[in-house]
mmCIF file of C-alpha atoms and ligand atoms in Angstrom:
data_model
loop_
_atom_site.group_PDB
_atom_site.id
_atom_site.type_symbol
_atom_site.label_atom_id
_atom_site.label_comp_id
_atom_site.label_asym_id
_atom_site.label_seq_id
_atom_site.Cartn_x
_atom_site.Cartn_y
_atom_site.Cartn_z
ATOM 1 C CA LEU A 3 -0.129 -6.705 23.904
ATOM 2 C CA THR A 4 -2.536 -9.059 22.454
ATOM 3 C CA SER A 5 -4.972 -7.536 25.702
ATOM 4 C CA HIS A 6 -4.746 -4.523 24.441
ATOM 5 C CA PRO A 7 -8.618 -2.699 24.564
ATOM 6 C CA LEU A 8 -8.841 -2.220 20.439
ATOM 7 C CA TRP A 9 -6.839 -5.930 19.571
ATOM 8 C CA ALA A 10 -10.807 -7.520 19.216
ATOM 9 C CA ASP A 11 -12.010 -4.946 17.286
ATOM 10 C CA ILE A 12 -8.666 -5.080 15.054
ATOM 11 C CA ARG A 13 -9.156 -8.775 14.679
ATOM 12 C CA LYS A 14 -12.595 -8.878 13.686
ATOM 13 C CA VAL A 15 -12.530 -5.653 11.174
ATOM 14 C CA THR A 16 -9.721 -7.330 9.903
ATOM 15 C CA LYS A 17 -10.897 -10.508 8.834
ATOM 16 C CA GLU A 18 -13.995 -8.597 7.779
ATOM 17 C CA GLN A 19 -12.025 -6.310 5.813
ATOM 18 C CA MET A 20 -10.222 -9.778 3.944
ATOM 19 C CA HIS A 21 -13.320 -11.268 3.012
ATOM 20 C CA TYR A 22 -14.792 -8.685 1.503
ATOM 21 C CA ALA A 23 -11.453 -7.825 -0.393
ATOM 22 C CA SER A 24 -11.014 -11.814 -1.735
ATOM 23 C CA LEU A 25 -14.581 -11.014 -3.480
ATOM 24 C CA GLY A 26 -13.017 -9.257 -6.063
ATOM 25 C CA VAL A 27 -15.754 -6.990 -8.253
ATOM 26 C CA GLY A 28 -17.993 -9.829 -9.125
ATOM 27 C CA GLU A 29 -20.293 -8.931 -5.922
ATOM 28 C CA GLY A 30 -22.297 -5.847 -6.008
ATOM 29 C CA ALA A 31 -22.891 -3.534 -8.711
ATOM 30 C CA TRP A 32 -19.385 -2.377 -9.330
ATOM 31 C CA GLN A 33 -18.664 0.964 -11.707
ATOM 32 C CA LEU A 34 -15.362 0.189 -13.266
ATOM 33 C CA PHE A 35 -14.300 4.308 -13.397
ATOM 34 C CA ALA A 36 -10.079 4.320 -14.240
ATOM 35 C CA GLU A 37 -8.966 1.680 -15.824
ATOM 36 C CA GLU A 38 -4.464 1.650 -16.373
ATOM 37 C CA GLY A 39 -3.113 -1.662 -17.929
ATOM 38 C CA ASP A 40 -3.443 -4.124 -15.549
ATOM 39 C CA MET A 41 -5.586 -1.706 -13.222
ATOM 40 C CA LYS A 42 -8.556 -1.557 -12.737
ATOM 41 C CA MET A 43 -10.322 0.807 -10.561
ATOM 42 C CA TYR A 44 -13.976 0.310 -9.493
ATOM 43 C CA ARG A 45 -16.301 2.461 -7.076
ATOM 44 C CA ARG A 46 -19.777 2.251 -5.822
ATOM 45 C CA GLU A 47 -21.946 5.609 -5.465
ATOM 46 C CA GLU A 48 -23.469 5.668 -2.245
ATOM 47 C CA GLU A 49 -24.045 8.676 0.280
ATOM 48 C CA LEU A 50 -24.646 8.742 3.675
ATOM 49 C CA ASN A 51 -26.559 12.082 5.367
ATOM 50 C CA GLY A 52 -25.536 14.184 2.000
ATOM 51 C CA LEU A 53 -22.203 12.433 2.072
ATOM 52 C CA VAL A 54 -20.496 11.276 -0.634
ATOM 53 C CA ILE A 55 -18.584 8.091 1.237
ATOM 54 C CA ASP A 56 -18.205 6.004 -3.003
ATOM 55 C CA PRO A 57 -16.401 2.775 -1.527
ATOM 56 C CA LEU A 58 -13.894 1.763 -3.727
ATOM 57 C CA LYS A 59 -12.166 -0.991 -5.013
ATOM 58 C CA ALA A 60 -8.928 -1.569 -7.234
ATOM 59 C CA CYS A 61 -7.605 -4.325 -8.776
ATOM 60 C CA HIS A 62 -4.090 -4.672 -9.928
ATOM 61 C CA ILE A 63 -1.275 -7.260 -11.052
ATOM 62 C CA VAL A 64 2.005 -6.532 -10.437
ATOM 63 C CA LYS A 65 5.454 -8.685 -11.563
ATOM 64 C CA GLY A 66 8.435 -8.767 -9.529
ATOM 65 C CA VAL A 67 7.201 -8.467 -6.333
ATOM 66 C CA THR A 68 5.235 -10.224 -3.464
ATOM 67 C CA GLY A 69 2.270 -9.618 -1.624
ATOM 68 C CA ARG A 70 4.409 -9.718 1.831
ATOM 69 C CA GLU A 71 6.917 -6.669 0.149
ATOM 70 C CA MET A 72 3.859 -4.668 -0.821
ATOM 71 C CA CYS A 73 2.146 -4.688 2.573
ATOM 72 C CA HIS A 74 5.503 -4.537 4.229
ATOM 73 C CA TYR A 75 6.146 -1.041 2.392
ATOM 74 C CA PHE A 76 2.358 -0.126 2.694
ATOM 75 C CA PHE A 77 2.461 -0.580 6.441
ATOM 76 C CA SER A 78 6.208 0.400 7.171
ATOM 77 C CA PRO A 79 5.774 4.010 8.870
ATOM 78 C CA GLN A 80 9.301 4.677 7.350
ATOM 79 C CA TYR A 81 8.920 4.590 4.186
ATOM 80 C CA ARG A 82 5.070 6.440 3.661
ATOM 81 C CA LYS A 83 6.219 10.025 2.546
ATOM 82 C CA ASP A 84 8.133 8.849 -0.284
ATOM 83 C CA TRP A 85 5.056 7.204 -1.804
ATOM 84 C CA GLU A 86 1.945 9.208 0.100
ATOM 85 C CA THR A 87 2.005 12.754 -1.774
ATOM 86 C CA THR A 88 -1.227 14.010 -0.017
ATOM 87 C CA LEU A 89 0.314 13.479 3.485
ATOM 88 C CA GLU A 90 1.361 16.986 5.413
ATOM 89 C CA GLN A 91 2.243 15.625 8.399
ATOM 90 C CA MET A 92 1.629 11.709 9.824
ATOM 91 C CA THR A 93 2.811 10.337 13.228
ATOM 92 C CA VAL A 94 2.542 7.345 14.627
ATOM 93 C CA VAL A 95 0.411 7.557 17.959
ATOM 94 C CA GLU A 96 0.917 4.416 19.462
ATOM 95 C CA LYS A 97 2.603 1.134 18.772
ATOM 96 C CA ILE A 98 0.030 -1.827 20.093
ATOM 97 C CA SER A 99 2.433 -4.374 18.706
ATOM 98 C CA ASP A 100 5.536 -5.018 15.620
ATOM 99 C CA ASP A 101 2.429 -5.378 12.900
ATOM 100 C CA ALA A 102 -0.537 -3.128 14.590
ATOM 101 C CA LEU A 103 0.418 0.995 14.789
ATOM 102 C CA ILE A 104 -1.819 3.505 15.334
ATOM 103 C CA PHE A 105 -1.681 6.827 12.981
ATOM 104 C CA HIS A 106 -2.617 9.985 13.028
ATOM 105 C CA GLN A 107 -1.995 12.156 9.902
ATOM 106 C CA VAL A 108 -2.835 15.383 8.266
ATOM 107 C CA HIS A 109 -3.731 15.709 4.516
ATOM 108 C CA LYS A 110 -2.440 18.505 2.194
ATOM 109 C CA ARG A 111 -5.303 20.306 1.353
ATOM 110 C CA ILE A 112 -6.964 19.302 -1.865
ATOM 111 C CA TRP A 113 -9.002 22.249 -3.083
ATOM 112 C CA PRO A 114 -11.831 22.699 -2.998
ATOM 113 C CA THR A 115 -12.451 21.036 0.312
ATOM 114 C CA ALA A 116 -11.195 21.718 3.936
ATOM 115 C CA GLN A 117 -7.562 20.144 5.174
ATOM 116 C CA ARG A 118 -8.366 16.946 6.699
ATOM 117 C CA ASP A 119 -6.577 14.507 8.991
ATOM 118 C CA ALA A 120 -7.308 10.951 10.068
ATOM 119 C CA LEU A 121 -6.471 8.564 13.484
ATOM 120 C CA PHE A 122 -6.511 4.808 12.419
ATOM 121 C CA TRP A 123 -4.976 1.960 13.683
ATOM 122 C CA SER A 124 -2.896 -0.385 11.106
ATOM 123 C CA HIS A 125 -2.643 -3.809 11.386
ATOM 124 C CA MET A 126 -0.511 -6.212 8.744
ATOM 125 C CA THR A 127 -1.627 -9.647 8.904
ATOM 126 C CA HIS A 128 -1.014 -12.891 6.128
ATOM 127 C CA ILE A 129 -3.322 -15.890 6.340
ATOM 128 C CA THR A 130 -2.397 -18.935 4.280
ATOM 129 C CA ASP A 131 -5.087 -19.372 1.384
ATOM 130 C CA PRO A 132 -7.421 -22.483 1.882
ATOM 131 C CA ASN A 133 -8.407 -23.128 -1.591
ATOM 132 C CA ASP A 134 -5.101 -22.160 -3.298
ATOM 133 C CA HIS A 135 -2.474 -24.986 -2.357
ATOM 134 C CA ASP A 136 0.333 -23.683 -5.191
ATOM 135 C CA ALA A 137 -0.298 -19.629 -4.319
ATOM 136 C CA HIS A 138 1.667 -18.647 -1.183
ATOM 137 C CA ASP A 139 -0.244 -16.736 2.117
ATOM 138 C CA ILE A 140 -2.037 -13.849 1.226
ATOM 139 C CA TRP A 141 -0.736 -10.888 2.479
ATOM 140 C CA ALA A 142 -2.782 -7.315 3.683
ATOM 141 C CA VAL A 143 -3.103 -4.448 5.664
ATOM 142 C CA VAL A 144 -6.177 -3.449 7.095
ATOM 143 C CA ASN A 145 -6.455 0.763 8.154
ATOM 144 C CA ASN A 146 -9.483 1.413 10.093
ATOM 145 C CA SER A 147 -10.240 4.883 11.656
ATOM 146 C CA THR A 148 -10.077 4.880 15.463
ATOM 147 C CA GLN A 149 -10.624 7.764 18.435
ATOM 148 C CA LEU A 150 -8.835 8.673 20.816
ATOM 149 C CA PRO A 151 -8.932 11.370 23.834
ATOM 150 C CA LYS A 152 -5.581 12.627 22.752
ATOM 151 C CA PHE A 153 -6.781 13.020 18.899
ATOM 152 C CA PRO A 154 -10.360 14.609 19.329
ATOM 153 C CA THR A 155 -12.216 14.827 16.498
ATOM 154 C CA LYS A 156 -13.865 18.600 16.530
ATOM 155 C CA ASN A 157 -9.859 19.996 16.482
ATOM 156 C CA GLY A 158 -10.573 23.161 14.851
ATOM 157 C CA LYS A 159 -8.241 23.201 12.776
ATOM 158 C CA CYS A 160 -8.460 19.878 10.181
ATOM 159 C CA VAL A 161 -12.101 18.041 9.473
ATOM 160 C CA ARG A 162 -11.819 14.502 10.396
ATOM 161 C CA VAL A 163 -12.360 11.949 7.843
ATOM 162 C CA THR A 164 -13.493 8.018 8.528
ATOM 163 C CA LEU A 165 -11.810 5.660 6.928
ATOM 164 C CA THR A 166 -11.478 1.335 6.251
ATOM 165 C CA VAL A 167 -9.043 0.738 4.233
ATOM 166 C CA CYS A 168 -7.641 -2.594 3.155
ATOM 167 C CA LEU A 169 -5.316 -3.650 1.095
ATOM 168 C CA TYR A 170 -4.815 -7.708 -0.100
ATOM 169 C CA CYS A 171 -2.357 -9.055 -1.851
ATOM 170 C CA GLN A 172 -1.715 -12.953 -3.096
ATOM 171 C CA THR A 173 1.407 -14.286 -4.677
ATOM 172 C CA LEU A 174 1.457 -16.240 -7.746
ATOM 173 C CA ILE A 175 4.790 -18.117 -8.271
ATOM 174 C CA THR A 176 5.713 -19.918 -11.784
ATOM 175 C CA PRO A 177 8.958 -22.548 -10.448
ATOM 176 C CA PRO A 178 11.399 -22.078 -13.673
ATOM 177 C CA LYS A 179 11.305 -25.271 -15.780
ATOM 178 C CA ASP A 180 15.143 -25.892 -15.436
ATOM 179 C CA GLY A 181 14.335 -26.170 -11.394
ATOM 180 C CA THR A 182 16.675 -23.321 -11.072
ATOM 181 C CA ALA A 183 15.569 -20.823 -7.790
ATOM 182 C CA VAL A 184 12.704 -18.376 -8.727
ATOM 183 C CA SER A 185 13.493 -15.242 -9.502
ATOM 184 C CA ARG A 186 11.326 -11.799 -9.472
ATOM 185 C CA ASP A 187 10.401 -12.213 -13.376
ATOM 186 C CA ASP A 188 8.674 -15.886 -11.674
ATOM 187 C CA ILE A 189 6.448 -14.008 -9.381
ATOM 188 C CA THR A 190 3.385 -11.808 -9.957
ATOM 189 C CA CYS A 191 1.333 -9.955 -7.158
ATOM 190 C CA LYS A 192 -2.254 -9.447 -7.487
ATOM 191 C CA ILE A 193 -3.256 -6.469 -5.523
ATOM 192 C CA THR A 194 -7.162 -5.836 -4.763
ATOM 193 C CA TYR A 195 -6.933 -2.348 -3.137
ATOM 194 C CA CYS A 196 -10.469 -1.316 -0.934
ATOM 195 C CA SER A 197 -11.316 1.463 0.494
ATOM 196 C CA VAL A 198 -14.518 3.978 2.154
ATOM 197 C CA VAL A 199 -13.166 8.006 3.165
ATOM 198 C CA ASN A 200 -16.147 9.309 4.571
ATOM 199 C CA PRO A 201 -14.987 12.723 4.234
ATOM 200 C CA GLY A 202 -16.406 13.998 7.608
ATOM 201 C CA GLY A 203 -17.567 17.782 7.011
ATOM 202 C CA TRP A 204 -19.822 18.151 3.321
ATOM 203 C CA VAL A 205 -17.825 18.292 0.005
ATOM 204 C CA PRO A 206 -19.312 19.068 -3.533
ATOM 205 C CA ALA A 207 -20.573 15.265 -5.100
ATOM 206 C CA SER A 208 -19.068 16.514 -7.999
ATOM 207 C CA ALA A 209 -15.659 18.200 -6.410
ATOM 208 C CA LEU A 210 -15.540 15.514 -4.064
ATOM 209 C CA ARG A 211 -15.767 12.718 -7.015
ATOM 210 C CA ALA A 212 -12.855 14.565 -9.250
ATOM 211 C CA VAL A 213 -11.095 14.345 -6.312
ATOM 212 C CA TYR A 214 -11.273 11.034 -6.085
ATOM 213 C CA LYS A 215 -10.792 10.187 -9.834
ATOM 214 C CA ARG A 216 -7.977 12.177 -9.725
ATOM 215 C CA GLU A 217 -5.798 10.659 -6.162
ATOM 216 C CA TYR A 218 -6.310 7.118 -6.414
ATOM 217 C CA PRO A 219 -5.268 5.937 -9.681
ATOM 218 C CA LYS A 220 -2.045 8.297 -9.037
ATOM 219 C CA PHE A 221 -1.407 7.514 -5.823
ATOM 220 C CA LEU A 222 -1.986 3.413 -6.906
ATOM 221 C CA LYS A 223 0.577 3.774 -9.525
ATOM 222 C CA ARG A 224 3.047 5.547 -7.604
ATOM 223 C CA PHE A 225 3.114 3.340 -4.505
ATOM 224 C CA THR A 226 3.199 0.171 -6.586
ATOM 225 C CA ALA A 227 5.932 2.015 -8.860
ATOM 226 C CA TYR A 228 7.620 2.795 -5.808
ATOM 227 C CA VAL A 229 7.921 -1.138 -4.423
ATOM 228 C CA LEU A 230 9.103 -2.150 -7.486
ATOM 229 C CA SER A 231 12.089 0.443 -7.395
ATOM 230 C CA GLN A 232 12.555 -0.198 -3.464
ATOM 231 C CA THR A 233 13.000 -4.189 -3.824
ATOM 232 C CA LYS A 234 14.375 -4.646 -7.257
ATOM 233 C CA ASN A 235 17.936 -5.701 -6.073
ATOM 234 C CA GLU A 236 17.014 -7.331 -2.797
ATOM 235 C CA PRO A 237 16.802 -10.638 -2.216
ATOM 236 C CA ILE A 238 13.260 -11.737 -2.516
ATOM 237 C CA LEU A 239 10.818 -11.355 0.875
ATOM 238 C CA PHE A 240 8.414 -14.102 0.429
HETATM 239 C C1 B8X B 11 -12.001 14.862 1.894
HETATM 240 C C2 B8X B 11 -11.140 13.272 1.372
HETATM 241 C C3 B8X B 11 -9.659 13.343 1.766
HETATM 242 C C4 B8X B 11 -8.905 12.138 1.735
HETATM 243 C C5 B8X B 11 -8.504 12.068 2.923
HETATM 244 C C6 B8X B 11 -7.758 10.868 2.580
HETATM 245 C C7 B8X B 11 -7.599 9.576 2.482
HETATM 246 C C8 B8X B 11 -7.021 8.240 2.786
HETATM 247 C C9 B8X B 11 -6.199 8.557 3.463
HETATM 248 C C10 B8X B 11 -5.608 7.136 3.841
HETATM 249 C C11 B8X B 11 -5.355 6.056 2.435
HETATM 250 S S1 B8X B 11 -4.374 4.719 2.875
HETATM 251 O O1 B8X B 11 -4.836 4.112 2.067
HETATM 252 O O2 B8X B 11 -4.848 4.168 4.040
HETATM 253 C C12 B8X B 11 -2.633 5.096 2.707
HETATM 254 C C13 B8X B 11 -2.325 5.941 4.254
HETATM 255 O O3 B8X B 11 -2.235 7.268 3.813
HETATM 256 C C14 B8X B 11 -5.850 6.530 1.795
HETATM 257 C C15 B8X B 11 -6.534 7.928 1.292
HETATM 258 C C16 B8X B 11 -8.190 10.013 0.972
HETATM 259 C C17 B8X B 11 -8.573 11.076 0.721
HETATM 260 C C18 B8X B 11 -9.584 11.108 -0.326
HETATM 261 C C19 B8X B 11 -9.012 12.695 -1.634
HETATM 262 C C20 B8X B 11 -8.385 11.440 -2.113
HETATM 263 C C21 B8X B 11 -7.389 10.812 -1.962
HETATM 264 C C22 B8X B 11 -7.421 9.112 -2.756
HETATM 265 C C23 B8X B 11 -6.090 8.785 -2.695
HETATM 266 C C24 B8X B 11 -4.541 9.512 -1.909
HETATM 267 C C25 B8X B 11 -5.604 10.698 -1.138
HETATM 268 N N1 B8X B 11 -6.278 11.281 -1.279
#
């Protein structure tokens, strides 16, 4: 399994993306473009060959769930249709291991853009946080575009996007003073969501930025609300 041809790339990109997510928004010129409660969304305006590929970094604080729970619902295919509203189709193309899958997704056409699809590996992992002894493990999911002969980029139906996404979650626990068991009121999840999506084909910059401004806050709010609802009465998964 770890002998799969993609494992070297998966390990390398996962390490890089987790480091990049851990930097928060201190590094680089991030522009706050949306703020709702504890959710702050930043972007950098970047173009590649005339295509808008604005890197996005969202920071959010969610009370009552752990980073492992957030990553479990983000990674697992069986829940995706419940929270990913822009999905038209989703297929697990290959199971590399229990924590590494290859997805093919067809996204709904968002006017005025043509319909898009994405082919990416997705890896869920966790590391013990080196410099913060009282926080639990850091859990993350990294999604990164890949290519497969069975899914040619030029397929006449959709424009293939390329993407790199990282959901990076740190769980903070304040143990109750009276020594009772930790409850969901005592846990907080600090989320950093990073994404760079290359739309693959030309879209007017203003139109694409308007789509991002609308879709990303909606997506993160809906996803976090979904995880809260799914975990409310469940035992805590640390
Ligand atoms: C022209 C590009 C269209 C477009 C294609 C794809 C995606 C996209 C794909 C994957 C992921 S994810 O985080 O890996 C969750 C699994 O689905 C997020 C976003 C985003 C956009 C852009 C439209 C933006 C958007 C943002 C958020 C949600 C949906 N769409």
